[in-house]
XYZ file of C-alpha atoms in Angstrom:
178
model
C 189.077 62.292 155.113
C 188.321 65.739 156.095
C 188.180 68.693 152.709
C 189.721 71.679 153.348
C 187.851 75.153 153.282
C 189.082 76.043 150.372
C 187.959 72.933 148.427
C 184.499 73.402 150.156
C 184.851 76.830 149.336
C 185.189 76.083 145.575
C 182.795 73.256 145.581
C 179.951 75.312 146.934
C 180.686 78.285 144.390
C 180.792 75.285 141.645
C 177.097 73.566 143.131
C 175.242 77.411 143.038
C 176.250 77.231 139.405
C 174.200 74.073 138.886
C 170.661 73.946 138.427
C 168.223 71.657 140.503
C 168.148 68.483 138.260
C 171.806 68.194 138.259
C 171.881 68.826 142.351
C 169.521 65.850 142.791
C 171.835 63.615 141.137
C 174.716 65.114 142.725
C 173.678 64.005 145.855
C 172.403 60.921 145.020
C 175.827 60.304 144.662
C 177.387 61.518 147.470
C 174.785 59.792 149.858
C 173.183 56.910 148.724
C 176.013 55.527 146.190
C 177.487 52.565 147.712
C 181.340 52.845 146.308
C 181.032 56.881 145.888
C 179.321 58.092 149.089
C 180.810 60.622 150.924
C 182.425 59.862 154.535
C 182.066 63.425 155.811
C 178.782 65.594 155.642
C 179.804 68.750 154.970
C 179.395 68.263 150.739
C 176.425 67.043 151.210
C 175.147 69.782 153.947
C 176.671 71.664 150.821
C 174.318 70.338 147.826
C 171.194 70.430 150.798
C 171.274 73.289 151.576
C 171.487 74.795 147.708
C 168.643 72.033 146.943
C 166.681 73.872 150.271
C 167.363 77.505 148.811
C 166.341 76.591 144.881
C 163.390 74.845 146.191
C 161.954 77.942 148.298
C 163.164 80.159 145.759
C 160.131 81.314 143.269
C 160.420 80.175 139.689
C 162.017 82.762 137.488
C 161.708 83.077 134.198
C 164.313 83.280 131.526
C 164.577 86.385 129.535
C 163.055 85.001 126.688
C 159.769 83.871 128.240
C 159.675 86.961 130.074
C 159.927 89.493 127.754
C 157.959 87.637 125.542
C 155.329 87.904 128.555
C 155.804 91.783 128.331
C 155.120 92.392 124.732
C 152.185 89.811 124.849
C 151.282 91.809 127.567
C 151.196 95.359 125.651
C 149.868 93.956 122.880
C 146.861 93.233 124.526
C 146.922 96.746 125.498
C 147.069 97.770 121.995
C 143.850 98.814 119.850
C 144.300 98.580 116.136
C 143.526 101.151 113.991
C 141.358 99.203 112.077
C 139.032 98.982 114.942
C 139.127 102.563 115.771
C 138.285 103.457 112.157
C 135.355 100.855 112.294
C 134.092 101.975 115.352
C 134.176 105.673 113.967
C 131.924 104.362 110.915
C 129.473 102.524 113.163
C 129.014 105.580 115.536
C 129.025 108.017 111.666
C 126.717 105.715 110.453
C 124.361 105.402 113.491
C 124.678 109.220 114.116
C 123.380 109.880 109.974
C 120.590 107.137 110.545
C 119.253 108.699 113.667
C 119.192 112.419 111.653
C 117.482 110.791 108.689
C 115.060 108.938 111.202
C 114.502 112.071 112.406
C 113.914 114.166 108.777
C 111.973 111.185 107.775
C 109.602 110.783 110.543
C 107.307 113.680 109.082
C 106.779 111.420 105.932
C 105.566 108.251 107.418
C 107.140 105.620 108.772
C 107.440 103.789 105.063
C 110.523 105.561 104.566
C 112.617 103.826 107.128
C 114.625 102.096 104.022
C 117.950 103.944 104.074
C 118.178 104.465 108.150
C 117.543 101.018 108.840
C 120.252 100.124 105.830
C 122.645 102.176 107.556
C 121.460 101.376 110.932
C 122.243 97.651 109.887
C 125.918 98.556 108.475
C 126.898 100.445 111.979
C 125.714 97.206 113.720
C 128.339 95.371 110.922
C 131.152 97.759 111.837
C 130.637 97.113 115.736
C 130.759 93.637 115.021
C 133.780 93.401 112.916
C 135.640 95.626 115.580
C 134.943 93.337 118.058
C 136.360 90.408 116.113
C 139.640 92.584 115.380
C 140.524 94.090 118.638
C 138.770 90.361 120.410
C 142.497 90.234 122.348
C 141.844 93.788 124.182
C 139.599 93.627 127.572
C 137.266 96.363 128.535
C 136.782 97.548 124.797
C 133.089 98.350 123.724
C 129.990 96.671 125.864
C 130.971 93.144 125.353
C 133.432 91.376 127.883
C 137.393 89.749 127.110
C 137.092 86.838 125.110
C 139.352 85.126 127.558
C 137.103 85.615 130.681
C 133.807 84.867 129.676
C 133.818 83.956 125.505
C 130.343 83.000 125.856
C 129.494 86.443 126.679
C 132.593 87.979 123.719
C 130.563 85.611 120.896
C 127.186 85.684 121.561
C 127.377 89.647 121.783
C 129.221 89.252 118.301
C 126.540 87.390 116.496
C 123.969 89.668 118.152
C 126.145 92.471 116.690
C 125.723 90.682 112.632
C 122.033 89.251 113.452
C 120.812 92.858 114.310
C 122.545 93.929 111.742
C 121.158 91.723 109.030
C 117.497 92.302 110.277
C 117.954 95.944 110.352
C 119.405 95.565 106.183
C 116.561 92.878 105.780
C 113.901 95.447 106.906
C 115.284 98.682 105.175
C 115.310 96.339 101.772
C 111.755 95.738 102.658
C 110.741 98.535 103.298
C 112.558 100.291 100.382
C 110.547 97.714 98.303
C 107.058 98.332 99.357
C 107.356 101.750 99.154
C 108.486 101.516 94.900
Protein backbone atom coordinates (compact mmCIF):
# COMPACT_ATOMS: atom_id res chain seq x y z
CA UNK A 1 0.00 0.00 0.00
CA UNK A 2 1.54 3.08 -1.25
CA UNK A 3 1.34 6.58 1.56
CA UNK A 4 0.53 9.56 0.08
CA UNK A 5 2.88 12.73 0.12
CA UNK A 6 1.15 14.30 2.42
CA UNK A 7 1.22 11.50 5.05
CA UNK A 8 5.03 11.20 4.26
CA UNK A 9 5.07 14.74 4.43
CA UNK A 10 3.71 14.77 8.03
CA UNK A 11 5.52 11.72 9.09
CA UNK A 12 8.91 13.12 8.26
CA UNK A 13 8.09 16.59 10.03
CA UNK A 14 6.82 14.20 13.07
CA UNK A 15 10.42 11.79 12.91
CA UNK A 16 12.81 15.33 12.91
CA UNK A 17 10.94 15.96 16.12
CA UNK A 18 12.24 12.73 17.65
CA UNK A 19 15.49 12.26 19.05
CA UNK A 20 17.94 9.34 18.08
CA UNK A 21 16.93 6.67 20.72
CA UNK A 22 13.39 6.83 19.78
CA UNK A 23 14.42 6.68 15.77
CA UNK A 24 16.28 3.41 16.44
CA UNK A 25 13.30 1.83 17.73
CA UNK A 26 11.18 3.34 15.21
CA UNK A 27 12.75 1.54 12.68
CA UNK A 28 13.25 -1.46 14.29
CA UNK A 29 9.78 -1.58 13.80
CA UNK A 30 9.18 -0.74 10.53
CA UNK A 31 11.96 -3.19 9.22
CA UNK A 32 12.73 -5.98 11.16
CA UNK A 33 9.18 -6.50 13.02
CA UNK A 34 7.64 -9.49 11.63
CA UNK A 35 3.67 -8.48 11.89
CA UNK A 36 4.54 -4.51 11.76
CA UNK A 37 7.15 -4.14 8.99
CA UNK A 38 6.60 -1.84 6.46
CA UNK A 39 5.81 -3.07 2.70
CA UNK A 40 7.06 0.11 1.05
CA UNK A 41 10.52 1.85 1.76
CA UNK A 42 9.91 5.18 1.65
CA UNK A 43 9.19 5.46 5.86
CA UNK A 44 11.93 3.82 6.39
CA UNK A 45 14.28 5.81 3.72
CA UNK A 46 12.38 8.42 6.00
CA UNK A 47 13.68 7.41 9.68
CA UNK A 48 17.40 6.56 7.68
CA UNK A 49 17.99 9.20 6.48
CA UNK A 50 17.10 11.43 9.87
CA UNK A 51 19.17 8.54 11.79
CA UNK A 52 22.16 9.46 8.87
CA UNK A 53 21.76 13.36 9.52
CA UNK A 54 21.63 13.09 13.67
CA UNK A 55 24.47 10.77 13.49
CA UNK A 56 26.88 13.22 11.40
CA UNK A 57 25.48 16.01 13.15
CA UNK A 58 27.96 17.23 16.16
CA UNK A 59 26.62 16.84 19.66
CA UNK A 60 25.00 19.97 20.93
CA UNK A 61 24.54 20.86 24.10
CA UNK A 62 21.44 21.89 25.91
CA UNK A 63 21.22 25.32 27.26
CA UNK A 64 21.75 24.33 30.59
CA UNK A 65 25.08 22.53 30.17
CA UNK A 66 26.13 25.18 27.98
CA UNK A 67 25.75 28.12 29.73
CA UNK A 68 26.79 26.49 32.65
CA UNK A 69 30.07 25.86 30.45
CA UNK A 70 30.22 29.74 29.95
CA UNK A 71 30.10 30.93 33.46
CA UNK A 72 32.50 28.03 34.53
CA UNK A 73 34.36 29.35 31.88
CA UNK A 74 34.57 33.16 33.19
CA UNK A 75 34.93 32.16 36.40
CA UNK A 76 38.08 30.77 35.75
CA UNK A 77 38.84 34.02 34.28
CA UNK A 78 38.02 35.70 37.41
CA UNK A 79 40.75 36.73 40.16
CA UNK A 80 39.38 37.26 43.61
CA UNK A 81 40.03 40.08 45.47
CA UNK A 82 41.31 38.28 48.16
CA UNK A 83 44.19 37.24 46.10
CA UNK A 84 44.90 40.58 44.74
CA UNK A 85 44.98 42.03 48.27
CA UNK A 86 47.37 39.11 49.32
CA UNK A 87 49.51 39.47 46.58
CA UNK A 88 49.71 43.34 47.32
CA UNK A 89 50.90 42.37 51.02
CA UNK A 90 53.49 39.85 49.82
CA UNK A 91 55.01 42.32 47.22
CA UNK A 92 54.47 45.43 50.53
CA UNK A 93 55.99 43.14 52.66
CA UNK A 94 58.93 41.97 50.45
CA UNK A 95 59.42 45.61 49.19
CA UNK A 96 59.76 46.88 53.38
CA UNK A 97 62.11 43.76 54.00
CA UNK A 98 64.41 44.52 51.15
CA UNK A 99 64.60 48.52 52.52
CA UNK A 100 65.24 47.29 56.05
CA UNK A 101 67.85 44.71 54.59
CA UNK A 102 69.20 47.46 53.12
CA UNK A 103 69.23 50.12 56.41
CA UNK A 104 70.34 47.17 58.34
CA UNK A 105 73.22 45.96 56.40
CA UNK A 106 75.54 48.78 57.97
CA UNK A 107 74.90 47.11 61.45
CA UNK A 108 75.89 43.59 60.84
CA UNK A 109 74.27 40.97 59.53
CA UNK A 110 72.78 39.92 63.25
CA UNK A 111 70.01 42.12 62.63
CA UNK A 112 68.34 40.20 59.89
CA UNK A 113 65.38 39.35 62.57
CA UNK A 114 62.52 41.55 61.35
CA UNK A 115 63.38 41.31 57.33
CA UNK A 116 63.58 37.74 57.37
CA UNK A 117 60.11 37.78 59.64
CA UNK A 118 58.59 39.74 57.04
CA UNK A 119 60.41 38.18 54.27
CA UNK A 120 58.78 34.84 55.62
CA UNK A 121 55.08 36.44 55.84
CA UNK A 122 55.31 37.74 51.95
CA UNK A 123 56.32 34.11 51.11
CA UNK A 124 52.83 33.17 53.34
CA UNK A 125 50.76 35.67 51.35
CA UNK A 126 52.09 34.24 47.88
CA UNK A 127 51.22 31.00 49.06
CA UNK A 128 47.78 31.54 50.28
CA UNK A 129 47.02 33.43 46.91
CA UNK A 130 47.91 30.64 45.09
CA UNK A 131 45.59 28.33 47.00
CA UNK A 132 42.65 30.99 46.49
CA UNK A 133 42.85 31.95 42.92
CA UNK A 134 44.33 27.77 42.27
CA UNK A 135 41.22 27.73 39.45
CA UNK A 136 42.88 30.77 37.34
CA UNK A 137 45.82 29.69 34.74
CA UNK A 138 48.74 31.89 34.04
CA UNK A 139 48.50 33.69 37.55
CA UNK A 140 51.90 34.22 39.44
CA UNK A 141 55.10 31.80 38.49
CA UNK A 142 53.45 28.58 39.25
CA UNK A 143 51.41 26.68 36.44
CA UNK A 144 47.17 25.73 36.36
CA UNK A 145 46.48 23.24 38.79
CA UNK A 146 44.63 21.38 36.11
CA UNK A 147 47.62 20.99 33.67
CA UNK A 148 50.40 20.05 35.62
CA UNK A 149 49.22 19.95 39.73
CA UNK A 150 52.47 18.53 40.47
CA UNK A 151 54.06 21.62 39.40
CA UNK A 152 50.63 24.06 41.15
CA UNK A 153 51.49 22.04 44.74
CA UNK A 154 54.89 21.57 45.00
CA UNK A 155 55.43 25.42 44.14
CA UNK A 156 52.75 25.92 47.01
CA UNK A 157 54.56 24.12 49.73
CA UNK A 158 57.80 25.71 48.50
CA UNK A 159 55.84 28.98 48.88
CA UNK A 160 54.95 27.96 53.13
CA UNK A 161 58.44 25.96 53.56
CA UNK A 162 60.42 29.16 52.52
CA UNK A 163 58.32 30.90 54.34
CA UNK A 164 58.61 29.10 57.62
CA UNK A 165 62.51 28.97 57.33
CA UNK A 166 62.70 32.56 56.59
CA UNK A 167 60.24 33.16 60.22
CA UNK A 168 62.41 30.28 61.78
CA UNK A 169 65.66 32.24 61.03
CA UNK A 170 64.45 35.89 61.81
CA UNK A 171 63.21 34.25 65.40
CA UNK A 172 66.72 33.07 65.60
CA UNK A 173 68.31 35.54 64.84
CA UNK A 174 66.16 38.03 66.86
CA UNK A 175 67.15 35.67 69.77
CA UNK A 176 70.84 35.64 69.61
CA UNK A 177 71.08 39.05 69.21
CA UNK A 178 68.93 39.77 72.98
Amino acid sequence: MPFSKEYLKDYEDRIRTLPLEDLYDIIGLIRDHPFKADDTPERVRIVEKRIIELENEPAKLDPAEELNEKLEEKYKKKYSTEGYLLNAAGVILTIVSLGLLIIKKENGYGHLDLPLCLLGVSLFCSGFSSLIDKRTSGRGWYAHKDAYPRTYWSSVLFQFACGIAAIVFGIYFYLSNK
